[in-house]
Amino acid sequence: MVEQTVQVVEGIACTCATFADSDNLITGSEDHIVRLWHVSRSNSGSSGLGISLSNMMRMHRDTILCVAASRSWSVVVSGSKDGSAALWDLNRAVYTRSIWHRERDAVGVHLVAINESTVRAAVPLLGLLSY
């Protein structure tokens, strides 16, 4: 089998990354986009590792500083320099909702995390916390 380059991504500085599971990588970058990548492995004896872009998720207005993911809850959370934290549906790769800092000159969101035991209770609250 001849390997070929399918896509070249240039000029984008990846600022953060996490795995949702062994097949899905989520990255954030300076261009304000959260990307979902599919990781594939070949059964042949060669290096056989491939990565392909499956979705680009846009909502933030500045550099993505952090990402977290939960495959069991199909959730991705991203934090940005613009002061927002966004919630994404991992299965559909779509924006769900976000929360913002109130301060005008808000400091960016540098850390996000998902507590697997409280996701169900917390997701509806994000809508109430938006301001």
N, CA, C and O of each residue as an XYZ file, in Angstrom:
524
protein
N       0.841     -1.172      0.000
C       0.000      0.000      0.000
C       0.891      1.242      0.000
O       1.835      1.325      0.785
N       0.603      2.190     -0.860
C       1.348      3.429     -0.957
C       0.680      4.463     -0.056
O      -0.517      4.725     -0.171
N       1.475      5.047      0.842
C       0.925      6.084      1.714
C       0.934      7.403      0.980
O       1.890      7.709      0.268
N      -0.126      8.198      1.141
C      -0.190      9.494      0.514
C      -0.629     10.548      1.520
O      -1.327     10.263      2.493
N      -0.202     11.760      1.254
C      -0.603     12.876      2.108
C      -1.994     13.309      1.687
O      -2.228     13.627      0.521
N      -2.905     13.321      2.628
C      -4.286     13.679      2.344
C      -4.548     15.136      2.690
O      -5.321     15.813      2.012
N      -3.910     15.611      3.736
C      -4.138     16.976      4.168
C      -2.886     17.520      4.832
O      -2.195     16.800      5.553
N      -2.596     18.780      4.592
C      -1.479     19.446      5.227
C      -2.036     20.633      6.001
O      -2.770     21.457      5.455
N      -1.681     20.709      7.269
C      -2.120     21.819      8.103
C      -0.871     22.619      8.436
O       0.022     22.130      9.127
N      -0.813     23.848      7.945
C       0.357     24.690      8.163
C      -0.039     25.969      8.887
O      -1.167     26.446      8.763
N       0.887     26.504      9.628
C       0.693     27.812     10.217
C      -0.278     27.870     11.373
O      -0.701     28.957     11.766
N      -0.637     26.749     11.917
C      -1.552     26.733     13.052
C      -0.787     26.220     14.261
O      -0.280     25.098     14.259
N      -0.711     27.046     15.284
C      -0.005     26.637     16.501
C      -0.987     25.950     17.438
O      -1.908     26.578     17.960
N      -0.782     24.662     17.645
C      -1.604     23.911     18.594
C      -1.201     24.335     20.003
O      -0.022     24.292     20.357
N      -2.173     24.740     20.796
C      -1.888     25.233     22.138
C      -2.237     24.229     23.231
O      -1.730     24.328     24.348
N      -3.105     23.257     22.916
C      -3.494     22.258     23.912
C      -4.106     21.053     23.207
O      -4.569     21.155     22.071
N      -4.104     19.916     23.887
C      -4.639     18.698     23.292
C      -5.032     17.720     24.382
O      -4.473     17.736     25.478
N      -5.999     16.867     24.073
C      -6.397     15.789     24.964
C      -7.049     14.686     24.128
O      -7.556     14.945     23.037
N      -7.031     13.472     24.639
C      -7.715     12.362     23.985
C      -9.066     12.150     24.647
O      -9.162     12.097     25.873
N     -10.117     12.027     23.830
C     -11.430     11.662     24.348
C     -11.479     10.154     24.564
O     -12.132      9.670     25.489
N     -10.794      9.431     23.716
C     -10.658      7.977     23.777
C      -9.489      7.612     22.865
O      -8.789      8.499     22.375
N      -9.273      6.340     22.635
C      -8.108      5.941     21.838
C      -8.231      6.297     20.362
O      -7.243      6.222     19.630
N      -9.410      6.680     19.912
C      -9.620      6.998     18.502
C      -9.849      8.474     18.215
O      -9.891      8.864     17.049
N      -9.997      9.306     19.240
C     -10.338     10.709     19.033
C      -9.440     11.640     19.839
O      -9.334     11.531     21.061
N      -8.803     12.550     19.125
C      -7.935     13.555     19.715
C      -8.597     14.914     19.543
O      -9.110     15.218     18.466
N      -8.594     15.726     20.578
C      -9.137     17.082     20.507
C      -7.984     18.045     20.714
O      -7.191     17.884     21.643
N      -7.887     19.058     19.839
C      -6.846     20.066     19.973
C      -7.466     21.459     19.972
O      -8.537     21.683     19.407
N      -6.773     22.377     20.611
C      -7.133     23.787     20.558
C      -5.957     24.531     19.966
O      -4.820     24.068     20.055
N      -6.216     25.682     19.360
C      -5.130     26.383     18.688
C      -5.277     27.898     18.746
O      -6.280     28.434     19.219
N      -4.248     28.561     18.251
C      -4.223     30.017     18.244
C      -5.252     30.631     17.297
O      -5.590     31.806     17.435
N      -5.749     29.855     16.346
C      -6.718     30.384     15.387
C      -8.164     30.309     15.885
O      -9.100     30.479     15.104
N      -8.348     30.052     17.202
C      -9.653     30.080     17.885
C     -10.508     28.853     17.581
O     -11.702     28.863     17.881
N      -9.953     27.814     17.006
C     -10.734     26.649     16.599
C     -10.380     25.425     17.447
O      -9.211     25.149     17.714
N     -11.424     24.700     17.864
C     -11.272     23.403     18.526
C     -11.432     22.360     17.425
O     -12.428     22.354     16.702
N     -10.452     21.486     17.306
C     -10.489     20.482     16.244
C     -10.624     19.085     16.830
O     -10.040     18.768     17.866
N     -11.401     18.264     16.149
C     -11.573     16.859     16.496
C     -10.879     16.045     15.411
O     -11.187     16.175     14.227
N      -9.932     15.201     15.834
C      -9.130     14.383     14.923
C      -9.450     12.913     15.151
O      -9.650     12.486     16.288
N      -9.499     12.147     14.084
C      -9.676     10.694     14.192
C      -8.304     10.036     14.072
O      -7.571     10.285     13.114
N      -7.966      9.212     15.028
C      -6.691      8.491     15.037
C      -6.966      7.058     14.603
O      -7.839      6.388     15.156
N      -6.218      6.596     13.613
C      -6.403      5.226     13.133
C      -5.082      4.476     13.198
O      -4.004      5.064     13.104
N      -5.193      3.183     13.360
C      -4.024      2.318     13.443
C      -4.142      1.225     12.403
O      -5.222      0.685     12.164
N      -3.025      0.911     11.794
C      -2.987     -0.152     10.804
C      -2.710     -1.469     11.514
O      -1.963     -1.510     12.492
N      -3.304     -2.528     11.027
C      -3.058     -3.856     11.606
C      -1.774     -4.460     11.078
O      -1.316     -5.489     11.573
N      -1.187     -3.818     10.066
C       0.072     -4.337      9.533
C       1.194     -4.039     10.518
O       1.012     -3.270     11.462
N       2.330     -4.637     10.300
C       3.452     -4.500     11.208
C       4.152     -3.147     11.159
O       4.994     -2.866     12.012
N       3.823     -2.301     10.179
C       4.500     -1.012     10.057
C       4.018     -0.036     11.134
O       3.184     -0.372     11.975
N       4.565      1.178     11.084
C       4.197      2.192     12.082
C       2.695      2.394     12.100
O       2.123      2.562     13.176
N       2.038      2.384     10.960
C       0.590      2.312     10.833
C      -0.250      3.236     11.683
O      -1.349      2.853     12.083
N       0.209      4.421     11.972
C      -0.594      5.356     12.755
C      -0.986      6.504     11.852
O      -0.132      7.116     11.210
N      -2.268      6.796     11.799
C      -2.745      7.885     10.956
C      -3.633      8.822     11.749
O      -4.243      8.432     12.745
N      -3.696     10.049     11.300
C      -4.553     11.031     11.942
C      -5.238     11.842     10.851
O      -4.601     12.276      9.892
N      -6.538     12.039     11.007
C      -7.275     12.821     10.013
C      -8.248     13.745     10.727
O      -8.840     13.389     11.746
N      -8.397     14.924     10.174
C      -9.294     15.917     10.744
C     -10.731     15.516     10.460
O     -11.100     15.284      9.309
N     -11.545     15.435     11.513
C     -12.943     15.061     11.291
C     -13.893     16.244     11.479
O     -14.924     16.306     10.810
N     -13.571     17.185     12.371
C     -14.446     18.350     12.580
C     -13.657     19.546     13.077
O     -12.652     19.401     13.774
N     -14.126     20.728     12.709
C     -13.591     21.976     13.251
C     -14.753     22.675     13.947
O     -15.788     22.934     13.334
N     -14.577     22.977     15.228
C     -15.654     23.546     16.027
C     -15.303     24.989     16.387
O     -14.283     25.252     17.023
N     -16.163     25.915     15.971
C     -15.885     27.340     16.147
C     -16.897     27.989     17.079
O     -18.101     27.768     16.952
N     -16.410     28.779     18.004
C     -17.228     29.595     18.872
C     -16.387     30.669     19.547
O     -16.840     31.802     19.715
N     -15.174     30.321     19.932
C     -14.310     31.234     20.677
C     -13.843     32.394     19.793
O     -13.829     32.296     18.566
N     -13.461     33.501     20.453
C     -12.997     34.691     19.735
C     -11.512     34.960     19.957
O     -10.990     35.992     19.533
N     -10.833     34.024     20.626
C      -9.398     34.186     20.861
C      -8.769     32.799     21.015
O      -9.457     31.785     20.892
N      -7.473     32.758     21.280
C      -6.705     31.523     21.396
C      -7.342     30.542     22.376
O      -7.782     30.928     23.459
N      -7.385     29.272     21.985
C      -7.862     28.211     22.876
C      -6.710     27.878     23.817
O      -5.601     27.593     23.365
N      -6.967     27.912     25.130
C      -5.920     27.682     26.123
C      -5.964     26.294     26.744
O      -4.945     25.808     27.233
N      -7.137     25.640     26.735
C      -7.247     24.326     27.369
C      -8.451     23.571     26.816
O      -9.430     24.171     26.372
N      -8.359     22.246     26.853
C      -9.470     21.378     26.454
C      -9.518     20.177     27.390
O      -8.495     19.735     27.912
N     -10.715     19.664     27.589
C     -10.930     18.426     28.346
C     -12.040     17.668     27.636
O     -12.889     18.277     26.984
N     -12.041     16.341     27.756
C     -13.053     15.546     27.060
C     -13.466     14.341     27.882
O     -12.686     13.804     28.669
N     -14.713     13.927     27.681
C     -15.238     12.720     28.298
C     -15.997     11.939     27.240
O     -17.039     12.393     26.766
N     -15.493     10.778     26.865
C     -16.194      9.937     25.896
C     -17.467      9.383     26.513
O     -18.488      9.303     25.830
N     -17.438      9.000     27.775
C     -18.621      8.396     28.386
C     -19.813      9.348     28.432
O     -20.958      8.896     28.409
N     -19.568     10.649     28.497
C     -20.646     11.644     28.500
C     -20.742     12.395     27.179
O     -21.598     13.267     27.027
N     -19.879     12.070     26.226
C     -19.857     12.715     24.915
C     -19.762     14.233     25.041
O     -20.528     14.976     24.428
N     -18.795     14.674     25.856
C     -18.646     16.093     26.153
C     -17.203     16.534     25.928
O     -16.262     15.817     26.269
N     -17.045     17.717     25.352
C     -15.761     18.400     25.270
C     -15.969     19.773     25.893
O     -16.986     20.424     25.651
N     -15.008     20.208     26.691
C     -15.035     21.557     27.251
C     -13.746     22.239     26.821
O     -12.664     21.658     26.905
N     -13.876     23.487     26.358
C     -12.701     24.249     25.944
C     -12.695     25.592     26.655
O     -13.746     26.167     26.935
N     -11.500     26.081     26.941
C     -11.343     27.391     27.567
C     -10.503     28.272     26.667
O      -9.581     27.796     26.004
N     -10.824     29.567     26.643
C     -10.166     30.467     25.717
C      -9.639     31.715     26.401
O     -10.058     32.070     27.503
N      -8.720     32.365     25.726
C      -8.159     33.629     26.168
C      -9.223     34.732     26.200
O      -9.045     35.749     26.871
N     -10.336     34.527     25.468
C     -11.410     35.519     25.422
C     -12.272     35.522     26.688
O     -13.192     36.332     26.805
N     -11.981     34.621     27.637
C     -12.733     34.567     28.889
C     -13.924     33.634     28.860
O     -14.745     33.656     29.777
N     -14.037     32.814     27.825
C     -15.174     31.897     27.723
C     -14.746     30.446     27.929
O     -13.614     30.059     27.641
N     -15.690     29.666     28.434
C     -15.561     28.212     28.496
C     -16.746     27.667     27.698
O     -17.895     28.013     27.973
N     -16.466     26.821     26.719
C     -17.521     26.301     25.842
C     -17.715     24.811     26.056
O     -16.763     24.071     26.306
N     -18.963     24.389     25.954
C     -19.340     22.993     26.060
C     -19.731     22.516     24.667
O     -20.520     23.164     23.979
N     -19.170     21.374     24.255
C     -19.404     20.824     22.923
C     -19.953     19.408     23.032
O     -19.581     18.668     23.943
N     -20.826     19.029     22.120
C     -21.303     17.654     22.021
C     -20.269     16.889     21.198
O     -20.085     17.182     20.017
N     -19.608     15.935     21.792
C     -18.541     15.197     21.133
C     -19.062     14.323     19.993
O     -18.402     14.220     18.960
N     -20.212     13.698     20.149
C     -20.746     12.822     19.100
C     -21.121     13.586     17.841
O     -20.875     13.117     16.730
N     -21.715     14.762     18.008
C     -22.160     15.551     16.858
C     -21.168     16.650     16.480
O     -21.312     17.282     15.433
N     -20.155     16.883     17.332
C     -19.144     17.931     17.117
C     -19.804     19.292     16.922
O     -19.488     20.028     15.987
N     -20.730     19.608     17.828
C     -21.429     20.892     17.752
C     -21.360     21.619     19.088
O     -21.273     21.003     20.150
N     -21.402     22.937     19.007
C     -21.424     23.808     20.175
C     -22.751     23.640     20.899
O     -23.805     23.558     20.269
N     -22.693     23.588     22.235
C     -23.904     23.454     23.033
C     -24.203     24.724     23.806
O     -25.296     25.278     23.684
N     -23.246     25.195     24.601
C     -23.429     26.425     25.383
C     -22.105     26.867     25.947
O     -21.107     26.154     25.841
N     -22.089     28.046     26.549
C     -20.851     28.560     27.117
C     -21.128     29.432     28.326
O     -22.258     29.855     28.570
N     -20.066     29.690     29.074
C     -20.127     30.654     30.163
C     -18.996     31.655     29.950
O     -17.959     31.322     29.376
N     -19.207     32.885     30.419
C     -18.256     33.976     30.207
C     -17.944     34.659     31.520
O     -18.774     34.694     32.428
N     -16.739     35.202     31.616
C     -16.392     36.061     32.747
C     -17.196     37.345     32.641
O     -17.476     37.804     31.534
N     -17.571     37.931     33.763
C     -18.294     39.206     33.757
C     -17.372     40.384     33.512
O     -17.753     41.355     32.858
N     -16.180     40.300     34.028
C     -15.252     41.423     33.941
C     -14.978     41.801     32.496
O     -14.873     40.943     31.619
N     -14.868     43.075     32.273
C     -14.615     43.572     30.918
C     -13.257     43.106     30.397
O     -13.149     42.648     29.260
N     -12.244     43.221     31.211
C     -10.904     42.775     30.826
C     -10.623     41.421     31.461
O      -9.641     41.254     32.184
N     -11.485     40.469     31.184
C     -11.415     39.152     31.816
C     -10.117     38.426     31.478
O      -9.590     38.525     30.369
N      -9.637     37.718     32.443
C      -8.494     36.832     32.233
C      -9.034     35.592     31.530
O     -10.161     35.167     31.783
N      -8.233     35.021     30.657
C      -8.669     33.839     29.929
C      -8.909     32.644     30.833
O      -8.491     32.626     31.991
N      -9.586     31.652     30.287
C      -9.849     30.393     30.993
C      -8.682     29.466     30.691
O      -8.522     29.004     29.561
N      -7.866     29.196     31.707
C      -6.636     28.422     31.521
C      -6.762     26.957     31.911
O      -5.861     26.168     31.624
N      -7.853     26.578     32.553
C      -8.009     25.199     33.003
C      -9.475     24.803     32.964
O     -10.331     25.512     33.492
N      -9.758     23.677     32.340
C     -11.092     23.087     32.364
C     -10.940     21.620     32.736
O      -9.912     21.004     32.456
N     -11.962     21.066     33.365
C     -11.937     19.658     33.760
C     -13.360     19.121     33.743
O     -14.323     19.881     33.845
N     -13.480     17.821     33.614
C     -14.782     17.160     33.616
C     -14.782     16.137     34.733
O     -13.938     15.241     34.765
N     -15.725     16.268     35.643
C     -15.890     15.303     36.717
C     -16.901     14.274     36.231
O     -18.089     14.574     36.120
N     -16.438     13.073     35.942
C     -17.289     12.032     35.371
C     -18.532     11.720     36.204
O     -19.555     11.314     35.653
N     -18.458     11.904     37.512
C     -19.602     11.551     38.357
C     -20.655     12.648     38.443
O     -21.770     12.393     38.898
N     -20.318     13.883     38.008
C     -21.297     14.965     38.148
C     -21.656     15.640     36.830
O     -22.292     16.694     36.844
N     -21.274     15.077     35.710
C     -21.554     15.716     34.421
C     -23.041     15.909     34.218
O     -23.463     16.985     33.794
N     -23.841     14.911     34.503
C     -25.282     14.996     34.273
C     -25.896     16.151     35.057
O     -26.773     16.845     34.544
N     -25.454     16.364     36.280
C     -25.998     17.444     37.100
C     -25.471     18.805     36.665
O     -26.190     19.798     36.770
N     -24.250     18.877     36.186
C     -23.625     20.163     35.877
C     -24.031     20.734     34.530
O     -24.111     21.954     34.388
N     -24.289     19.899     33.545
C     -24.578     20.402     32.203
C     -25.789     21.328     32.172
O     -25.690     22.385     31.549
N     -26.931     21.011     32.800
C     -28.043     21.956     32.790
C     -27.705     23.270     33.509
O     -28.239     24.322     33.156
N     -26.835     23.215     34.499
C     -26.477     24.427     35.231
C     -25.685     25.407     34.389
O     -25.725     26.608     34.658
N     -24.965     24.940     33.379
C     -24.202     25.855     32.541
C     -25.115     26.888     31.898
O     -24.728     28.047     31.753
N     -26.311     26.488     31.512
C     -27.251     27.434     30.933
C     -27.661     28.494     31.933
O     -27.886     29.643     31.553
N     -27.762     28.138     33.196
C     -28.142     29.092     34.238
C     -27.001     30.036     34.595
O     -27.234     31.163     35.030
N     -25.760     29.569     34.409
C     -24.613     30.368     34.778
C     -24.188     31.356     33.712
O     -23.354     32.223     33.974
N     -24.738     31.246     32.525
C     -24.352     32.155     31.444
C     -24.779     33.574     31.766
O     -25.891     33.822     32.232
N     -23.870     34.491     31.507
C     -24.180     35.904     31.695
C     -23.423     36.731     30.720
O     -23.550     37.956     30.719
